[in-house]
């Protein structure tokens, strides 16, 4: 997964987003939504704080993806 994130190409980012959506579906979320989007809306105050530390406004920018 780290190689995907560091790859930078569009193909690698699509693969990473696919894993993100799969992880969301496995944990009971929609298969069309990312974990970050779900966390930003509901249960993810702590997760979003961590993600926002990595990239400013990460969860807010991920809403609806």
PDB file of C-alpha atoms in Angstrom:
ATOM      1  CA  UNK A   1       0.000   0.000   0.000  1.00  0.00           C
ATOM      2  CA  UNK A   2       2.879   2.375   0.732  1.00  0.00           C
ATOM      3  CA  UNK A   3       4.243   1.742  -2.759  1.00  0.00           C
ATOM      4  CA  UNK A   4       0.829   2.663  -4.150  1.00  0.00           C
ATOM      5  CA  UNK A   5       0.745   5.911  -2.165  1.00  0.00           C
ATOM      6  CA  UNK A   6       4.282   6.837  -3.151  1.00  0.00           C
ATOM      7  CA  UNK A   7       3.866   5.832  -6.796  1.00  0.00           C
ATOM      8  CA  UNK A   8       2.133   9.051  -7.738  1.00  0.00           C
ATOM      9  CA  UNK A   9       0.617   7.896 -11.019  1.00  0.00           C
ATOM     10  CA  UNK A  10      -3.114   8.114 -11.607  1.00  0.00           C
ATOM     11  CA  UNK A  11      -3.385   4.337 -11.842  1.00  0.00           C
ATOM     12  CA  UNK A  12      -1.813   3.843  -8.430  1.00  0.00           C
ATOM     13  CA  UNK A  13      -4.119   6.430  -6.829  1.00  0.00           C
ATOM     14  CA  UNK A  14      -7.168   4.671  -8.325  1.00  0.00           C
ATOM     15  CA  UNK A  15      -5.944   1.387  -6.832  1.00  0.00           C
ATOM     16  CA  UNK A  16      -5.408   3.059  -3.442  1.00  0.00           C
ATOM     17  CA  UNK A  17      -8.903   4.558  -3.554  1.00  0.00           C
ATOM     18  CA  UNK A  18     -10.294   1.109  -4.415  1.00  0.00           C
ATOM     19  CA  UNK A  19      -8.657  -0.360  -1.311  1.00  0.00           C
ATOM     20  CA  UNK A  20      -9.999   2.554   0.720  1.00  0.00           C
ATOM     21  CA  UNK A  21     -13.546   1.938  -0.522  1.00  0.00           C
ATOM     22  CA  UNK A  22     -13.207  -1.800   0.050  1.00  0.00           C
ATOM     23  CA  UNK A  23     -12.101  -1.168   3.628  1.00  0.00           C
ATOM     24  CA  UNK A  24     -15.140   1.020   4.138  1.00  0.00           C
ATOM     25  CA  UNK A  25     -17.471  -1.653   2.745  1.00  0.00           C
ATOM     26  CA  UNK A  26     -15.899  -4.366   4.911  1.00  0.00           C
ATOM     27  CA  UNK A  27     -16.563  -2.268   8.028  1.00  0.00           C
ATOM     28  CA  UNK A  28     -20.231  -1.768   7.156  1.00  0.00           C
ATOM     29  CA  UNK A  29     -20.075   1.380   5.039  1.00  0.00           C
ATOM     30  CA  UNK A  30     -21.060   1.981   1.442  1.00  0.00           C
ATOM     31  CA  UNK A  31     -18.799   0.505  -1.226  1.00  0.00           C
ATOM     32  CA  UNK A  32     -18.912   3.820  -3.094  1.00  0.00           C
ATOM     33  CA  UNK A  33     -17.546   5.842  -0.176  1.00  0.00           C
ATOM     34  CA  UNK A  34     -14.034   6.116   1.249  1.00  0.00           C
ATOM     35  CA  UNK A  35     -13.180   5.557   4.892  1.00  0.00           C
ATOM     36  CA  UNK A  36     -12.138   9.218   5.146  1.00  0.00           C
ATOM     37  CA  UNK A  37     -15.465  10.433   3.832  1.00  0.00           C
ATOM     38  CA  UNK A  38     -17.361   8.237   6.266  1.00  0.00           C
ATOM     39  CA  UNK A  39     -15.131   9.262   9.154  1.00  0.00           C
ATOM     40  CA  UNK A  40     -15.602  12.924   8.338  1.00  0.00           C
ATOM     41  CA  UNK A  41     -19.357  12.599   8.630  1.00  0.00           C
ATOM     42  CA  UNK A  42     -19.924  10.318  11.588  1.00  0.00           C
ATOM     43  CA  UNK A  43     -17.598   8.471  13.916  1.00  0.00           C
ATOM     44  CA  UNK A  44     -14.231   9.770  12.961  1.00  0.00           C
ATOM     45  CA  UNK A  45     -13.373  12.794  15.078  1.00  0.00           C
ATOM     46  CA  UNK A  46     -10.138  11.206  16.292  1.00  0.00           C
ATOM     47  CA  UNK A  47      -9.291   9.701  12.897  1.00  0.00           C
ATOM     48  CA  UNK A  48      -9.918  13.023  11.165  1.00  0.00           C
ATOM     49  CA  UNK A  49      -7.680  14.851  13.621  1.00  0.00           C
ATOM     50  CA  UNK A  50      -4.874  12.459  12.762  1.00  0.00           C
ATOM     51  CA  UNK A  51      -5.517  12.708   9.021  1.00  0.00           C
ATOM     52  CA  UNK A  52      -5.800  16.510   9.231  1.00  0.00           C
ATOM     53  CA  UNK A  53      -2.408  16.568  10.940  1.00  0.00           C
ATOM     54  CA  UNK A  54      -0.998  14.744   7.896  1.00  0.00           C
ATOM     55  CA  UNK A  55      -2.883  16.875   5.348  1.00  0.00           C
ATOM     56  CA  UNK A  56      -4.856  19.988   6.314  1.00  0.00           C
ATOM     57  CA  UNK A  57      -8.657  19.582   5.931  1.00  0.00           C
ATOM     58  CA  UNK A  58      -8.247  16.020   4.622  1.00  0.00           C
ATOM     59  CA  UNK A  59     -11.600  14.709   5.847  1.00  0.00           C
ATOM     60  CA  UNK A  60     -13.514  17.822   4.801  1.00  0.00           C
ATOM     61  CA  UNK A  61     -12.057  17.542   1.289  1.00  0.00           C
ATOM     62  CA  UNK A  62     -12.945  13.822   1.198  1.00  0.00           C
ATOM     63  CA  UNK A  63     -16.647  14.246   1.936  1.00  0.00           C
ATOM     64  CA  UNK A  64     -18.754  12.828  -0.861  1.00  0.00           C
ATOM     65  CA  UNK A  65     -15.941  10.918  -2.540  1.00  0.00           C
TER      66      UNK A  65
END
